[in-house]
Backbone as a printed PyTorch tensor [residue, N CA C, xyz], in Angstrom:
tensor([[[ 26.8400, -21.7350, -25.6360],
         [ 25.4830, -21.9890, -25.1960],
         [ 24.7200, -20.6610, -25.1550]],

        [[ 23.2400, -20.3610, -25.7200],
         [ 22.6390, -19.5100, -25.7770],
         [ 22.1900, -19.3170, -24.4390]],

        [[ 21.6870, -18.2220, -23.9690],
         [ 21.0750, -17.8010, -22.9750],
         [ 19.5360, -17.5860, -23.1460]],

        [[ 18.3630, -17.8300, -22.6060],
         [ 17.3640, -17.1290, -23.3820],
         [ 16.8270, -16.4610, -22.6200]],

        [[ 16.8510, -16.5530, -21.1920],
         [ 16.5110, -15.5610, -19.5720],
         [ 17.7400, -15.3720, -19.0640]],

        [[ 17.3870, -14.2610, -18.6620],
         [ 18.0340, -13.7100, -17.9990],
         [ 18.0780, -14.1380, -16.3360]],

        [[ 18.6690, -14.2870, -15.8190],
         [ 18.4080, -14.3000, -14.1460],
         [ 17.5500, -13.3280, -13.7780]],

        [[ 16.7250, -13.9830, -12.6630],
         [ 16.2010, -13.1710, -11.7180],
         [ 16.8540, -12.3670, -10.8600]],

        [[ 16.8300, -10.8590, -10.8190],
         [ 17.2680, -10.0040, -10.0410],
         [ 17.2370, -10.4100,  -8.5130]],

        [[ 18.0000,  -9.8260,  -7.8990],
         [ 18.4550, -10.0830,  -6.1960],
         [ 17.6260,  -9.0630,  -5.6990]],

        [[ 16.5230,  -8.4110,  -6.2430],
         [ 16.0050,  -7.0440,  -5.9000],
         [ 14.8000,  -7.7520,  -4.8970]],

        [[ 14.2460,  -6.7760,  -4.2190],
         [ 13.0450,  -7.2010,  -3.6620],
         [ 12.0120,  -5.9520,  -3.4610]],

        [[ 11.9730,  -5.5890,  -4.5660],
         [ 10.6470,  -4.3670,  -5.0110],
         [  9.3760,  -4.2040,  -4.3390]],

        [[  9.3500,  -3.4880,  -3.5940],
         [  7.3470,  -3.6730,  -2.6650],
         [  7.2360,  -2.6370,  -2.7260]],

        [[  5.7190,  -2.3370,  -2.6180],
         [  4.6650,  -1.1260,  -2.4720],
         [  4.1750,  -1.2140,  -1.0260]],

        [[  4.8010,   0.4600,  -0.3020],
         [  4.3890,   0.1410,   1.0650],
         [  3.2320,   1.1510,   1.4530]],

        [[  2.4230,   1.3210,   2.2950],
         [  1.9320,   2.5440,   2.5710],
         [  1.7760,   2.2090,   4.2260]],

        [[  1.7190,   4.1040,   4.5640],
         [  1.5380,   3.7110,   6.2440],
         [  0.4470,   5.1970,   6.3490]],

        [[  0.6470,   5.7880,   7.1450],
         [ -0.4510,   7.0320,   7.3860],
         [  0.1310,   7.0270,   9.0100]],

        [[  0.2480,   8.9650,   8.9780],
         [  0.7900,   9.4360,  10.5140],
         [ -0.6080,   9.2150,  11.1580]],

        [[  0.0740,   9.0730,  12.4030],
         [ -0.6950,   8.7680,  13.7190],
         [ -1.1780,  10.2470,  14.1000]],

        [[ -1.2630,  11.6080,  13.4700],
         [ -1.5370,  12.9030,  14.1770],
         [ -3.2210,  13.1150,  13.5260]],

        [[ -3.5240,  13.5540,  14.0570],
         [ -5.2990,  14.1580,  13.4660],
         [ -5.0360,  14.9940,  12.0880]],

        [[ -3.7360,  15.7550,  11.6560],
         [ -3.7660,  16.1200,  10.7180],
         [ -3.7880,  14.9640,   9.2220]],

        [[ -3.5430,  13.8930,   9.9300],
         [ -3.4780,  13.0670,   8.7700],
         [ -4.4740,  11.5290,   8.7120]],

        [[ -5.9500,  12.2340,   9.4850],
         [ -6.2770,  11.1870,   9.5530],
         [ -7.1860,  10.9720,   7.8440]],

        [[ -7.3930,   9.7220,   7.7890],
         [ -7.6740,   9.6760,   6.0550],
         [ -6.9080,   9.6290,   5.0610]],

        [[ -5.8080,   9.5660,   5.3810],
         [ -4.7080,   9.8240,   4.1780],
         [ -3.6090,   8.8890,   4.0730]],

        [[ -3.6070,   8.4970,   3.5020],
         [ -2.5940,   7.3510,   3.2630],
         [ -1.2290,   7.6010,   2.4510]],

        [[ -0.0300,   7.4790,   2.4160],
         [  1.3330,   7.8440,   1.5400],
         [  1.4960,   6.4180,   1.3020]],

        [[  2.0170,   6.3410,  -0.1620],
         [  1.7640,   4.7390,  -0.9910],
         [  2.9610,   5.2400,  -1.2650]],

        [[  4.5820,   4.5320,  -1.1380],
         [  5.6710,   4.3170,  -1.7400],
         [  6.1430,   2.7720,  -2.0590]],

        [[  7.3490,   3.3590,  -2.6170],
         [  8.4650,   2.3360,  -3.0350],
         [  9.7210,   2.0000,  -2.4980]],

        [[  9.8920,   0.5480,  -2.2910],
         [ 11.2200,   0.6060,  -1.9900],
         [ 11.7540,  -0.6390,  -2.5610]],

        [[ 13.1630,  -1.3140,  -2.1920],
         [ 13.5780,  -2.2580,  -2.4770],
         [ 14.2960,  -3.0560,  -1.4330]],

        [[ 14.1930,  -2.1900,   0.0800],
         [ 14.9180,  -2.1050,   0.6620],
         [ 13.8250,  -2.8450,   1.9560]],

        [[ 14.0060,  -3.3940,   2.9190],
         [ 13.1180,  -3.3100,   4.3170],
         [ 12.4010,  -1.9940,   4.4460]],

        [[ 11.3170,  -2.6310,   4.6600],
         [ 10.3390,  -1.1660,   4.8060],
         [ 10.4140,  -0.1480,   6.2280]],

        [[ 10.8330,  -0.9170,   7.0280],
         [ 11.2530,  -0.4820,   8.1240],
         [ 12.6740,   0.4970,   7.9730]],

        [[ 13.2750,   0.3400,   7.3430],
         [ 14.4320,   0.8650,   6.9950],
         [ 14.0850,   2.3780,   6.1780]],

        [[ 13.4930,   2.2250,   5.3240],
         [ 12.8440,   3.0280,   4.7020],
         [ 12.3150,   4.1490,   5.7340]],

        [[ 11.3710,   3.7160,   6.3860],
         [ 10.6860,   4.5910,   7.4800],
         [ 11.5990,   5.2450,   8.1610]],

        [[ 12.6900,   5.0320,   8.4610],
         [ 13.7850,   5.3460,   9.4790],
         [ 14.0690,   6.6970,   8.6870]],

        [[ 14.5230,   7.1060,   7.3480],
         [ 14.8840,   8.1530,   6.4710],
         [ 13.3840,   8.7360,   6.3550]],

        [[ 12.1490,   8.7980,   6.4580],
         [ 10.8310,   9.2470,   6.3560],
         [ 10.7610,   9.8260,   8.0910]],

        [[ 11.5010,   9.4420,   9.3310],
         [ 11.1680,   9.7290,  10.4090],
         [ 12.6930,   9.5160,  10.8090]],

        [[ 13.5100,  10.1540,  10.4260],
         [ 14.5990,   9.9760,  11.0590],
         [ 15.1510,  10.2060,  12.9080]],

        [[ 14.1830,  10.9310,  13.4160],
         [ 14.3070,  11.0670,  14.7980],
         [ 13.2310,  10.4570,  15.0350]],

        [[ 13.4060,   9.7890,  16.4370],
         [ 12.1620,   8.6910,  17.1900],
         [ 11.6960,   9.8440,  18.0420]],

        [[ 10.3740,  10.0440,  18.3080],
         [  9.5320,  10.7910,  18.8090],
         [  9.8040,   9.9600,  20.5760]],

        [[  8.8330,  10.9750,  20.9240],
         [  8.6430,  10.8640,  22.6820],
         [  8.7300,   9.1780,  23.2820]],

        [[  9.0760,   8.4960,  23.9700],
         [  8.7750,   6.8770,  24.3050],
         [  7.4680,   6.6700,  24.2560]],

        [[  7.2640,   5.3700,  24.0420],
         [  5.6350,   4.8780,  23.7960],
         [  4.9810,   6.0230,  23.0230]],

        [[  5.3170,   6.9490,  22.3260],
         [  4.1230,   7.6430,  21.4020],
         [  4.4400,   7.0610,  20.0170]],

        [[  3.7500,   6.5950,  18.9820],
         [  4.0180,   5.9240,  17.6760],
         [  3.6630,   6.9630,  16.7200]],

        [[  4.5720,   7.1530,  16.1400],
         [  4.3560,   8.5330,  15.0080],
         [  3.4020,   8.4020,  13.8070]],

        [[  3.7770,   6.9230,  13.5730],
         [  3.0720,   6.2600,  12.1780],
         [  2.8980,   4.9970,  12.1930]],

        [[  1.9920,   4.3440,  11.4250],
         [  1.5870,   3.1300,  11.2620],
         [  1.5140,   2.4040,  10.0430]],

        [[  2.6650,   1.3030,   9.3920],
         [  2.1690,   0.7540,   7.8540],
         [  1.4690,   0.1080,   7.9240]],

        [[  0.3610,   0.4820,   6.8780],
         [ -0.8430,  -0.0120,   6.6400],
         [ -0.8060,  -1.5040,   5.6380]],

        [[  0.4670,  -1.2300,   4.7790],
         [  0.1480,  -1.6300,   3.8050],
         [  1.7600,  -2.2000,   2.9240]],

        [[  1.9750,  -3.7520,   3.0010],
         [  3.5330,  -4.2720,   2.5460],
         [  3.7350,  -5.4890,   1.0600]],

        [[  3.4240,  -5.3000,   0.4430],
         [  3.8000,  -6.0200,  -0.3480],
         [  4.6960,  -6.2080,  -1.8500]],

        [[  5.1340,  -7.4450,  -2.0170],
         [  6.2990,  -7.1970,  -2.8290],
         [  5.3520,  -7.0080,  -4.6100]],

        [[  6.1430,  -6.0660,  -5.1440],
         [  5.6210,  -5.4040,  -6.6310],
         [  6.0000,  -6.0670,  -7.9700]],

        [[  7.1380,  -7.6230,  -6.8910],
         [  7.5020,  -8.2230,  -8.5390],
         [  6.5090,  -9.6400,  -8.7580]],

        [[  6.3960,  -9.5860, -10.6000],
         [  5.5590, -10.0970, -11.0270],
         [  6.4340, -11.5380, -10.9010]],

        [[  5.5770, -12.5020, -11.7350],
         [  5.8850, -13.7900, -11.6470],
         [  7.1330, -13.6430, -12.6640]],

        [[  7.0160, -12.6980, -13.5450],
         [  8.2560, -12.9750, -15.1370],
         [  9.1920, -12.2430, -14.6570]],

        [[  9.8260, -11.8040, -13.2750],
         [ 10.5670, -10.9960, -12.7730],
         [ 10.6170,  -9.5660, -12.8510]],

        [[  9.1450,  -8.8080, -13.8440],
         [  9.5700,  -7.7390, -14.0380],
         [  8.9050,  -7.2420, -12.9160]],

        [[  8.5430,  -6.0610, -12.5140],
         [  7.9000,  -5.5420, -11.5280],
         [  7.4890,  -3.9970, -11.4980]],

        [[  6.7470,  -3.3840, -10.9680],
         [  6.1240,  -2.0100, -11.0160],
         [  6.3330,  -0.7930,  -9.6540]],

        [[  6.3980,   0.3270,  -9.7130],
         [  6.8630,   0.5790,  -8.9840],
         [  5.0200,   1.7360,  -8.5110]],

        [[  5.5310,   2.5240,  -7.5700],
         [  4.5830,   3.1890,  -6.9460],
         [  4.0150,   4.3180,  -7.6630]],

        [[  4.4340,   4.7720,  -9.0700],
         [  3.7910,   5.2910,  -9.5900],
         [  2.7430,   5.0120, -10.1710]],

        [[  2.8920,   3.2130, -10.1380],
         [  1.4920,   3.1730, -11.2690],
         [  0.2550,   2.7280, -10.1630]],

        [[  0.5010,   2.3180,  -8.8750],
         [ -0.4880,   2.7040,  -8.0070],
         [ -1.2010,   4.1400,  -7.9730]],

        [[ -0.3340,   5.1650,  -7.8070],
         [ -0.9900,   6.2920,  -7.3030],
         [ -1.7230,   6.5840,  -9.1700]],

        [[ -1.7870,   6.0680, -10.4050],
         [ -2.4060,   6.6220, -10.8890],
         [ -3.5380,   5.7340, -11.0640]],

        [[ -3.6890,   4.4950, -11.1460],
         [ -4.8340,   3.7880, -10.6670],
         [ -5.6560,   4.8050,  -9.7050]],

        [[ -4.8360,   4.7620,  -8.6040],
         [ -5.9280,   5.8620,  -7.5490],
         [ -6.7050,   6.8210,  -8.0610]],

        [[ -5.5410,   7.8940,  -8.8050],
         [ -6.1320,   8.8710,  -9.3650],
         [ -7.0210,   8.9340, -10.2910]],

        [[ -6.8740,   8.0450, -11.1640],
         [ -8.0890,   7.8430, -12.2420],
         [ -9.1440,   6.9990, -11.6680]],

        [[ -9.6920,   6.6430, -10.4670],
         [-10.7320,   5.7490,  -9.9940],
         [-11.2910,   6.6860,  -9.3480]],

        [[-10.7980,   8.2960,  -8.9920],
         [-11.4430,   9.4590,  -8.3970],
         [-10.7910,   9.7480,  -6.9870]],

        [[ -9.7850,   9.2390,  -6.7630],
         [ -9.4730,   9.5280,  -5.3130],
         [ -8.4100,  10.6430,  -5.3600]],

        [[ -8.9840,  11.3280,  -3.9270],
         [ -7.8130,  13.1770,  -3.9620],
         [ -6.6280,  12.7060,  -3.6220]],

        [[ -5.7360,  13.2670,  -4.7000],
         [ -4.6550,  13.1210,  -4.2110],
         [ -3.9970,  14.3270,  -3.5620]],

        [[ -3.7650,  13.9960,  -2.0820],
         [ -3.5370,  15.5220,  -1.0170],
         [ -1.9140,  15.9880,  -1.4360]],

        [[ -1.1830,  15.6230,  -1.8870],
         [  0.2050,  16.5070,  -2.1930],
         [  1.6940,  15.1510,  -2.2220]],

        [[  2.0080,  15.2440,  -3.1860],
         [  2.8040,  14.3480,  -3.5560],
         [  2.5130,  12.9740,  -3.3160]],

        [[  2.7070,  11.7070,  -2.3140],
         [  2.2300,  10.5270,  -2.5210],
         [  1.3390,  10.0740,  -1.6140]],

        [[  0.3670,  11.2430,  -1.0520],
         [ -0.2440,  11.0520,  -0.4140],
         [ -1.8840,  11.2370,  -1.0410]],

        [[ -3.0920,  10.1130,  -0.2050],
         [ -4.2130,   9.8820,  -1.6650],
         [ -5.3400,   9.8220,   0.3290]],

        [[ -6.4870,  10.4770,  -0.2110],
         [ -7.5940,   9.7910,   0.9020],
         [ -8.1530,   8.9390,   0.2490]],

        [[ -7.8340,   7.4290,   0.5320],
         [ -8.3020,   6.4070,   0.5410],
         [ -8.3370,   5.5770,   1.6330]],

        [[ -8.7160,   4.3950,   1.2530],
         [ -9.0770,   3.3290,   2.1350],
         [ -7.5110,   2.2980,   2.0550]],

        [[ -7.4860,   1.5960,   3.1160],
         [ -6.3590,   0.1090,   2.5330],
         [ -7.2340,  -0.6720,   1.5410]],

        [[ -8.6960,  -0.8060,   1.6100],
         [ -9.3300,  -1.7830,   0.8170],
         [ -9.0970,  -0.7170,  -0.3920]],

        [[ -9.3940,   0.2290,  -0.9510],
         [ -9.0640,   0.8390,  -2.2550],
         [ -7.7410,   0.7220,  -2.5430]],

        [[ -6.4290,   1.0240,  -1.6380],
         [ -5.1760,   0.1670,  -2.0400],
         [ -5.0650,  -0.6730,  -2.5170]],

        [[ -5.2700,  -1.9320,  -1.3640],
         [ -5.4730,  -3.1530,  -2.2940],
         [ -6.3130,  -3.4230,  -3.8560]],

        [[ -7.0930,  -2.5680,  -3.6370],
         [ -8.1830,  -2.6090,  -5.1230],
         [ -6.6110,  -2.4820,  -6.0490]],

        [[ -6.6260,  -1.3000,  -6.0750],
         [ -5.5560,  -0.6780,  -6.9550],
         [ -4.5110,  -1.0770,  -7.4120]],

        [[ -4.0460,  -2.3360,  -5.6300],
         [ -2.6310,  -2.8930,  -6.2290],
         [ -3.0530,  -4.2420,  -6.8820]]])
């Protein structure tokens, strides 16, 4: 018997973004990837928990990156959408934008 698809991967691919809670980072958003719980993710991005009740960071932004045909995209091709629509990108995956320009983008 021929095959003509392949199975759908067990993966669960999303584009997350959050932005620190400090004044140095207000405006700025970090747009990644994972495959993993995003929360989980954050844990290796903030591996020590700060003071009780102070919140270091906030995700802005969760959704999964696979398409309907199973293939899916990862966080690079967000941040160049960004970049070519004019938005600064402040140093590796971090962009001053909006969540509504995120969403534009994603």
């Amino acid at each position: 018997m021929t095959k003509f698809f392949e199975k759908r991967s067990g993966r669960s691919p999303k584009i997350y973004a959050y932005t620190e809670l400090s004044d140095n980072h207000k405006g700025l958003i970090k747009i990644g990837y994972t495959e993993r719980v995003v929360q989980d993710r954050m844990k290796e991005h903030y591996p020590t928990e700060g003071p009780e009740n102070i919140k270091r960071y906030k995700i802005l932004f969760e959704r999964s990156s696979m398409r309907e045909d199973g293939t899916y995209f990862r966080d690079h091709e967000i941040h160049k959408v960004l970049s070519h629509a004019g938005f600064e990108r402040v140093g590796g995956e971090w962009f001053k934008c909006s969540i509504d320009n995120l969403q534009s983008a994603f």
